[in-house]
Coordinates of C-alpha atoms and ligand atoms in Angstrom, one line a residue:
M6 CA -8.9 35.9 -23.5
Q7 CA -5.2 35.1 -23.2
K8 CA -4.2 31.7 -21.7
D9 CA -3.6 32.1 -18.0
N10 CA 0.0 31.0 -18.1
L11 CA 0.5 31.9 -14.4
V12 CA -1.9 29.2 -13.3
F13 CA -1.0 26.6 -15.9
E14 CA 2.7 27.0 -15.1
L15 CA 1.9 26.2 -11.5
I16 CA -0.1 23.2 -12.5
N17 CA 2.8 21.9 -14.5
K18 CA 5.1 22.6 -11.6
E19 CA 2.8 20.4 -9.5
L20 CA 2.9 17.6 -12.1
E21 CA 6.7 17.7 -11.9
R22 CA 6.5 17.5 -8.1
Q23 CA 4.2 14.5 -8.3
R24 CA 6.5 12.8 -10.9
N25 CA 9.7 13.3 -9.0
G26 CA 8.6 12.2 -5.5
I27 CA 7.6 9.1 -3.7
E28 CA 4.0 9.6 -2.7
L29 CA 3.1 7.7 0.5
I30 CA 0.2 9.8 1.8
A31 CA -2.3 7.0 2.5
S32 CA -5.3 9.0 1.3
E33 CA -3.8 10.0 -2.0
N34 CA -3.7 8.3 -5.4
F35 CA -3.2 9.1 -9.1
T36 CA -6.3 8.9 -11.2
S37 CA -6.2 7.7 -14.8
L38 CA -5.8 10.3 -17.5
Q39 CA -9.4 9.7 -18.7
V40 CA -10.7 10.3 -15.2
M41 CA -8.9 13.7 -15.2
Q42 CA -10.1 14.4 -18.8
A43 CA -13.7 13.8 -17.8
M44 CA -13.3 16.2 -15.0
G45 CA -12.2 19.0 -17.2
T46 CA -15.4 19.0 -19.4
V47 CA -18.6 20.9 -20.2
P48 CA -21.0 19.4 -17.6
T49 CA -19.2 21.9 -15.2
N50 CA -21.4 24.5 -16.9
K51 CA -24.7 22.8 -16.0
Y52 CA -27.0 23.4 -13.1
A53 CA -28.8 20.2 -12.2
E54 CA -30.3 20.6 -8.7
G55 CA -32.3 17.5 -7.9
Y56 CA -31.8 14.0 -9.2
P57 CA -32.1 12.3 -12.6
G58 CA -35.6 12.7 -13.9
K59 CA -36.5 15.1 -11.0
R60 CA -34.5 18.3 -11.7
Y61 CA -35.3 21.9 -10.9
Y62 CA -33.8 23.1 -14.2
G63 CA -34.3 22.4 -17.9
G64 CA -31.7 20.9 -20.2
C65 CA -30.8 18.1 -17.8
E66 CA -31.4 15.2 -20.2
V67 CA -27.7 14.5 -20.8
V68 CA -26.4 15.0 -17.3
D69 CA -29.3 12.7 -16.2
E70 CA -27.7 10.0 -18.3
I71 CA -24.3 10.7 -16.9
E72 CA -25.5 10.6 -13.3
S73 CA -27.6 7.5 -13.9
L74 CA -24.6 5.7 -15.4
A75 CA -22.5 6.6 -12.4
I76 CA -25.2 5.4 -10.0
D77 CA -25.7 2.1 -11.9
R78 CA -21.9 1.4 -12.0
L79 CA -21.5 2.1 -8.4
K80 CA -24.4 -0.1 -7.4
K81 CA -22.8 -2.9 -9.4
I82 CA -19.4 -2.5 -7.7
F83 CA -20.8 -2.8 -4.2
N84 CA -23.8 -4.9 -5.0
C85 CA -26.1 -2.4 -3.5
S86 CA -29.7 -1.3 -4.3
W87 CA -29.3 2.5 -3.9
A88 CA -26.5 5.0 -4.2
N89 CA -26.1 8.8 -4.2
V90 CA -23.1 10.1 -6.2
Q91 CA -23.6 13.8 -5.5
P92 CA -21.6 14.5 -2.3
H93 CA -18.7 16.9 -3.1
S94 CA -16.4 15.1 -0.7
G95 CA -16.2 12.5 2.0
A96 CA -16.9 15.1 4.7
S97 CA -20.0 16.3 2.7
A98 CA -21.2 12.7 2.4
N99 CA -20.9 12.2 6.2
A100 CA -22.6 15.5 6.9
A101 CA -25.6 14.3 4.8
V102 CA -25.7 11.0 6.7
F103 CA -25.8 12.9 10.0
L104 CA -28.5 15.2 8.7
A105 CA -30.6 12.3 7.5
V106 CA -30.6 10.3 10.7
M107 CA -29.7 12.5 13.7
K108 CA -31.3 15.5 15.3
P109 CA -29.0 18.1 16.9
H110 CA -27.7 17.0 20.3
E111 CA -28.5 13.3 19.7
K112 CA -25.7 10.9 20.7
F113 CA -23.5 8.8 18.5
L114 CA -20.4 6.7 19.0
G115 CA -17.3 6.9 16.8
L116 CA -13.6 6.1 16.8
D117 CA -11.6 8.7 18.6
L118 CA -9.6 11.0 16.2
S119 CA -6.5 10.4 18.3
M120 CA -6.9 6.6 17.8
G121 CA -7.2 6.8 14.1
G122 CA -10.7 8.1 13.6
H123 CA -11.8 11.0 11.3
L124 CA -12.7 14.6 12.1
T125 CA -16.3 13.9 10.9
H126 CA -16.6 11.2 13.5
G127 CA -17.1 13.6 16.3
S128 CA -14.1 15.9 16.7
P129 CA -15.0 19.0 18.7
A130 CA -13.5 21.1 15.9
N131 CA -16.0 19.6 13.4
F132 CA -19.7 20.0 12.7
S133 CA -20.1 16.4 13.9
G134 CA -18.8 17.2 17.4
K135 CA -20.3 20.7 17.6
I136 CA -23.9 19.8 16.5
Y137 CA -24.2 16.3 17.9
N138 CA -23.3 14.6 21.2
A139 CA -20.2 12.6 20.3
I140 CA -18.8 9.8 22.4
H141 CA -15.8 7.7 21.5
Y142 CA -14.3 4.3 21.5
G143 CA -10.7 3.6 21.0
V144 CA -8.2 0.8 20.3
T145 CA -6.5 -1.6 22.8
K146 CA -2.9 -1.2 23.7
E147 CA -2.1 -3.7 21.0
G148 CA -3.7 -1.2 18.5
I149 CA -6.8 -3.2 17.6
I150 CA -10.3 -1.7 17.8
D151 CA -11.5 -2.2 21.4
Y152 CA -14.8 -3.9 20.6
D153 CA -15.4 -4.6 24.3
Q154 CA -15.1 -0.9 25.1
M155 CA -17.4 -0.1 22.1
E156 CA -20.0 -2.5 23.6
A157 CA -19.7 -1.2 27.1
K158 CA -20.1 2.4 25.9
A159 CA -23.0 1.5 23.6
K160 CA -24.8 -0.2 26.5
A161 CA -24.1 2.7 29.0
E162 CA -24.8 5.6 26.6
K163 CA -27.4 4.2 24.2
P164 CA -26.2 6.2 21.1
K165 CA -28.5 6.5 18.2
M166 CA -25.7 5.7 15.7
I167 CA -22.4 3.9 15.8
I168 CA -19.8 4.9 13.2
C169 CA -17.1 2.5 12.2
G170 CA -14.3 3.4 9.8
A171 CA -11.0 5.3 10.2
S172 CA -8.3 7.3 8.6
A173 CA -5.4 5.7 10.2
Y174 CA -6.1 2.1 11.1
S175 CA -4.2 -0.7 9.4
R176 CA -6.5 -3.6 10.3
D177 CA -9.8 -4.9 9.0
W178 CA -13.0 -4.4 10.8
D179 CA -15.4 -6.9 12.5
Y180 CA -18.6 -5.4 11.1
K181 CA -20.6 -8.4 12.3
R182 CA -19.6 -7.8 15.9
I183 CA -20.4 -4.0 15.5
R184 CA -23.9 -4.8 14.2
A185 CA -24.5 -7.2 17.1
I186 CA -23.5 -4.5 19.5
A187 CA -25.7 -2.0 17.8
D188 CA -28.7 -4.3 17.7
K189 CA -28.5 -4.7 21.5
V190 CA -29.1 -1.0 21.9
G191 CA -31.1 -0.3 18.8
A192 CA -28.4 1.9 17.1
I193 CA -27.9 2.5 13.4
V194 CA -24.6 1.3 12.1
F195 CA -22.9 3.7 9.7
A196 CA -19.6 2.5 8.0
D197 CA -17.4 5.2 6.6
I198 CA -15.1 3.2 4.2
A199 CA -13.3 6.3 2.8
H200 CA -9.9 4.7 3.0
P201 CA -10.3 0.9 2.2
A202 CA -13.2 1.2 -0.3
G203 CA -11.1 0.1 -3.3
L204 CA -10.1 -3.1 -1.5
I205 CA -13.6 -3.7 -0.3
A206 CA -14.9 -3.2 -3.8
K207 CA -12.9 -6.2 -5.0
G208 CA -13.7 -8.5 -2.0
L209 CA -10.2 -8.1 -0.5
L210 CA -11.4 -7.1 2.9
N211 CA -14.5 -7.8 5.0
D212 CA -17.8 -6.6 3.4
P213 CA -19.4 -3.9 5.5
F214 CA -22.6 -4.0 3.5
D215 CA -23.6 -7.3 5.0
H216 CA -23.9 -5.7 8.4
C217 CA -24.0 -1.9 8.2
H218 CA -27.2 0.1 7.6
I219 CA -25.5 3.0 5.8
V220 CA -22.1 3.2 4.0
S221 CA -20.3 6.3 2.8
S222 CA -16.9 6.7 1.1
T223 CA -14.7 9.1 -0.7
T224 CA -14.0 8.4 -4.3
H225 CA -10.4 9.6 -4.5
K226 CA -8.5 7.4 -2.1
T227 CA -8.2 3.6 -2.9
L228 CA -11.1 3.9 -5.3
R229 CA -8.8 6.0 -7.5
G230 CA -11.4 8.3 -8.8
P231 CA -11.9 12.1 -8.8
R232 CA -12.1 13.9 -5.4
G233 CA -15.6 13.3 -4.1
G234 CA -18.0 11.4 -1.9
I235 CA -20.7 8.7 -2.2
I236 CA -23.4 7.2 0.0
M237 CA -24.8 3.7 -0.5
L238 CA -27.3 1.2 0.9
R239 CA -27.2 -2.5 0.0
N240 CA -30.9 -3.0 1.1
D241 CA -33.1 0.1 1.4
F242 CA -35.3 0.0 4.4
E243 CA -38.2 1.8 6.0
N244 CA -36.3 3.1 9.0
P245 CA -37.4 1.5 12.2
W246 CA -36.2 4.5 14.2
G247 CA -39.1 6.6 13.1
I248 CA -37.0 9.3 11.5
K249 CA -39.1 11.8 9.6
D250 CA -38.3 14.1 6.7
P251 CA -38.6 17.9 7.2
K252 CA -42.4 17.7 6.5
G253 CA -42.9 15.1 9.2
N254 CA -43.4 12.1 6.9
L255 CA -41.9 8.7 7.5
R256 CA -39.6 7.8 4.6
M257 CA -37.4 5.1 3.2
M258 CA -33.8 5.5 4.3
S259 CA -32.8 6.1 0.6
S260 CA -35.2 9.0 0.4
L261 CA -34.0 10.5 3.7
L262 CA -30.4 10.4 2.5
D263 CA -31.3 11.9 -0.9
L264 CA -33.0 14.7 0.8
A265 CA -30.1 15.2 3.2
V266 CA -27.7 15.6 0.3
F267 CA -30.0 17.9 -1.7
P268 CA -31.6 20.2 -0.6
G269 CA -30.3 19.3 2.9
S270 CA -26.7 20.2 2.7
Q271 CA -25.7 20.9 -1.0
G272 CA -26.9 22.8 -3.9
G273 CA -26.1 21.9 -7.5
P274 CA -24.2 18.7 -8.1
L275 CA -20.8 18.8 -9.8
E276 CA -21.8 16.9 -13.0
H277 CA -18.3 17.0 -14.5
V278 CA -17.0 15.3 -11.4
I279 CA -19.9 12.8 -11.5
A280 CA -18.8 12.1 -15.1
A281 CA -15.3 11.4 -13.8
K282 CA -16.7 9.3 -11.0
A283 CA -18.6 7.2 -13.7
V284 CA -15.3 6.7 -15.6
S285 CA -13.5 5.6 -12.5
F286 CA -16.3 3.3 -11.5
G287 CA -16.0 1.7 -15.0
E288 CA -12.3 1.1 -14.2
I289 CA -13.1 -0.4 -10.9
L290 CA -15.5 -2.9 -12.5
D291 CA -12.7 -4.1 -14.7
D292 CA -10.8 -7.2 -13.6
S293 CA -7.5 -5.2 -13.7
F294 CA -8.7 -3.4 -10.6
T295 CA -8.6 -6.7 -8.6
T296 CA -4.9 -7.1 -9.6
Y297 CA -4.3 -3.5 -8.4
G298 CA -6.0 -4.1 -5.1
K299 CA -4.1 -7.3 -4.5
Q300 CA -0.8 -5.5 -5.3
I301 CA -1.7 -2.8 -2.8
I302 CA -2.1 -5.3 0.0
S303 CA 1.1 -7.2 -1.1
N304 CA 3.1 -4.0 -1.3
A305 CA 1.8 -2.8 2.1
Q306 CA 2.8 -6.1 3.7
A307 CA 6.3 -6.0 2.0
L308 CA 6.8 -2.4 3.2
A309 CA 5.7 -3.3 6.7
K310 CA 8.1 -6.2 6.8
S311 CA 11.0 -4.0 5.7
F312 CA 10.2 -1.4 8.4
V313 CA 10.0 -4.1 11.1
S314 CA 13.3 -5.5 10.0
K315 CA 14.8 -2.0 10.4
G316 CA 13.6 -1.8 14.0
Y317 CA 10.5 0.3 13.4
N318 CA 7.5 -0.1 15.7
L319 CA 4.3 -0.6 13.7
I320 CA 1.0 -0.1 15.6
S321 CA -0.7 -3.5 15.8
G322 CA 2.5 -5.1 14.4
G323 CA 1.5 -4.9 10.7
T324 CA -1.3 -4.3 8.2
D325 CA -4.3 -5.9 6.5
N326 CA -4.9 -3.0 4.2
H327 CA -3.1 -0.3 2.3
L328 CA -1.5 1.6 5.2
M329 CA 0.5 1.3 8.3
L330 CA 1.1 3.5 11.3
I331 CA 4.6 3.8 12.7
D332 CA 5.4 4.8 16.3
L333 CA 8.8 6.7 16.1
R334 CA 9.4 7.1 19.8
N335 CA 12.0 4.3 19.9
K336 CA 13.9 6.2 17.2
N337 CA 13.8 9.4 19.2
L338 CA 11.9 11.2 16.5
T339 CA 8.6 13.0 16.4
G340 CA 6.1 12.7 13.5
K341 CA 6.5 16.3 12.7
K342 CA 10.3 16.1 12.4
A343 CA 10.0 12.9 10.3
Q344 CA 7.5 14.5 7.9
E345 CA 9.4 17.7 7.5
T346 CA 12.7 16.0 6.9
L347 CA 11.3 13.4 4.4
D348 CA 9.6 16.2 2.6
K349 CA 13.1 17.7 1.9
A350 CA 14.0 14.4 0.2
H351 CA 10.7 14.4 -1.8
I352 CA 9.3 11.5 0.1
T353 CA 5.8 12.6 1.0
L354 CA 3.8 11.2 4.0
N355 CA 2.1 12.7 7.0
K356 CA 2.7 12.9 10.7
N357 CA 0.0 11.1 12.6
A358 CA -0.9 10.6 16.3
V359 CA -0.4 7.1 17.5
P360 CA -2.8 5.5 20.0
F361 CA -2.1 6.9 23.5
D362 CA 0.2 9.6 22.1
D363 CA 1.8 11.9 24.6
K364 CA 2.5 14.6 22.0
S365 CA 0.2 17.2 20.6
P366 CA -1.6 16.7 17.2
F367 CA 0.8 19.2 15.7
V368 CA 3.8 17.3 16.7
T369 CA 2.7 13.6 17.1
S370 CA 4.8 10.5 17.7
G371 CA 4.1 8.8 14.5
I372 CA 3.8 8.7 10.7
R373 CA 1.2 7.2 8.5
V374 CA 2.5 5.4 5.4
G375 CA 0.2 4.2 2.6
V376 CA 0.9 2.5 -0.7
P377 CA -2.1 3.1 -3.1
A378 CA -0.3 5.9 -5.0
V379 CA 3.0 4.2 -5.5
T380 CA 1.2 1.0 -6.4
T381 CA -0.6 2.9 -9.1
R382 CA 2.8 4.1 -10.4
G383 CA 3.7 0.4 -10.8
M384 CA 5.8 -0.4 -7.8
K385 CA 6.1 -4.0 -6.7
E386 CA 7.2 -5.8 -3.5
N387 CA 10.9 -5.4 -4.2
D388 CA 10.5 -1.7 -4.6
M389 CA 9.1 -1.5 -1.1
E390 CA 12.5 -2.5 0.2
T391 CA 14.1 0.4 -1.6
V392 CA 11.4 2.8 -0.3
A393 CA 11.9 1.6 3.3
S394 CA 15.7 2.0 3.0
L395 CA 15.4 5.5 1.6
I396 CA 13.1 6.5 4.4
D397 CA 15.3 4.9 7.0
K398 CA 18.4 6.7 5.6
V399 CA 16.6 10.1 6.0
L400 CA 15.3 9.4 9.4
M401 CA 18.7 8.3 10.7
H402 CA 20.3 11.5 9.4
T403 CA 17.7 14.2 10.1
E404 CA 20.4 16.8 10.8
N405 CA 22.6 15.9 7.8
D406 CA 21.7 18.0 4.8
S407 CA 24.1 16.4 2.5
V408 CA 22.6 12.9 3.1
I409 CA 19.1 14.3 2.7
L410 CA 20.1 16.0 -0.6
S411 CA 21.6 12.8 -1.9
V412 CA 18.5 10.8 -1.0
K413 CA 16.4 13.4 -2.9
E414 CA 18.5 12.8 -6.0
E415 CA 18.2 9.0 -5.5
V416 CA 14.4 9.4 -5.2
K417 CA 14.3 11.4 -8.4
S418 CA 16.2 8.9 -10.4
F419 CA 14.4 5.9 -8.8
M420 CA 11.0 7.4 -9.8
K421 CA 12.0 7.8 -13.5
Q422 CA 11.2 4.2 -14.1
F423 CA 7.6 4.7 -12.9
S424 CA 6.2 7.0 -15.5
L425 CA 3.3 9.3 -14.6
Y426 CA 1.0 10.8 -17.3
P427 CA 3.5 10.4 -20.1
E428 CA 0.8 11.7 -22.4
L429 CA 1.0 15.1 -20.7
G430 CA 4.5 15.6 -22.0
Ligands
LIG527 C1 -10.7 11.1 4.0 C2 -11.8 10.8 4.9 C3 -13.0 11.5 4.9 C4 -13.2 12.8 4.3 O1 -13.0 13.0 3.0 P1 -12.8 14.4 2.3 O2 -13.1 14.1 0.9 O3 -11.4 14.8 2.7 O4 -13.8 15.3 2.9 C5 -14.1 11.0 5.7 N1 -13.9 9.9 6.5 C6 -12.8 9.2 6.5 C7 -12.7 8.0 7.4 C8 -11.7 9.6 5.8 O5 -10.5 9.0 5.8

């Protein structure tokens, strides 16, 4: 077979795009070269339905070792007793959690998508909102999770599960308070830490495992691994909710979750991606990842400060984690316009609804800005000032193509000092 130049040229084009731009999408990151190398390997050829030691196919002895290693490392990172590394993505991990603990039409409480939540937390467009009865809590007008509203809704509606976690929330969570609310109504607490997991892994944010029954995450955001999902339990438990497996047997929660991933919602696991997860988990266990996590928080705070000094309105006034949400209404800009114009200058971020937004989700009044990717590229606090200035320059000249073009050139030369995959030529 001839090499497929068409596809590989496009991949190289994407590498150049990543090298030349400032990547501020809060959910993105750059994995290490060895994580990518592990992904492009022979376990992709292997069918391994089931779990290590309990597979439906022969020849699984090596992928069993790979998957067991990934599980062991993940358990060590979060000090938990059980983990499943098979979910293909964050959304798949969440689908499995729902399948494990909820029957169709049962009620759960999650953060509203328009207030920073995720599609899988009950959006009407998503399985979570179609199959289950989703009710929502929001944030206060200061932009902080409205725990009083969460409590009032929990008491009034008696949901079976309360989900905490978000895609566009810049503050830490009070997991203890959420658990106290859940205990009053007998609800399960499910924490989806897809965004801040890398910071939680190193003790830089509150630990959800102390208070939440079930925790899921993606592996490709702040955890800086391959695209994928994971589900974890610190302490396995025989579930007090009387949830039964498909055969009608009471089971430990770990067993319900394993069944919900496979055969419940997925077929064969992606063992090459699980190998890459194992590599990234090894990197997270290293002390250098603490340095990385601290730099993320420090960069986010420096960037937030620069934006505030330029008159930008940050939801909640700042950030505890890796991202911030900016309300652009005082600048007479929409999120859509800001995203599109910044894209032309090779500064990548996404438009985002702000709490109580008066514009549609396709337009929005805000942008979400995250620093995990630029921190991986080596940016420090002083570089955040440059980034904020470049963004401000574009946003103040959205109709001036020559300014936008000059910023694009500035971005390209600025990014040359932060090399990306030099080994790839
Ligand atoms: C990103 C994200 C997910 C989904 O992850 P995918 O891998 O894109 O499916 C789930 N929950 C939250 C809170 C997220 O931010």
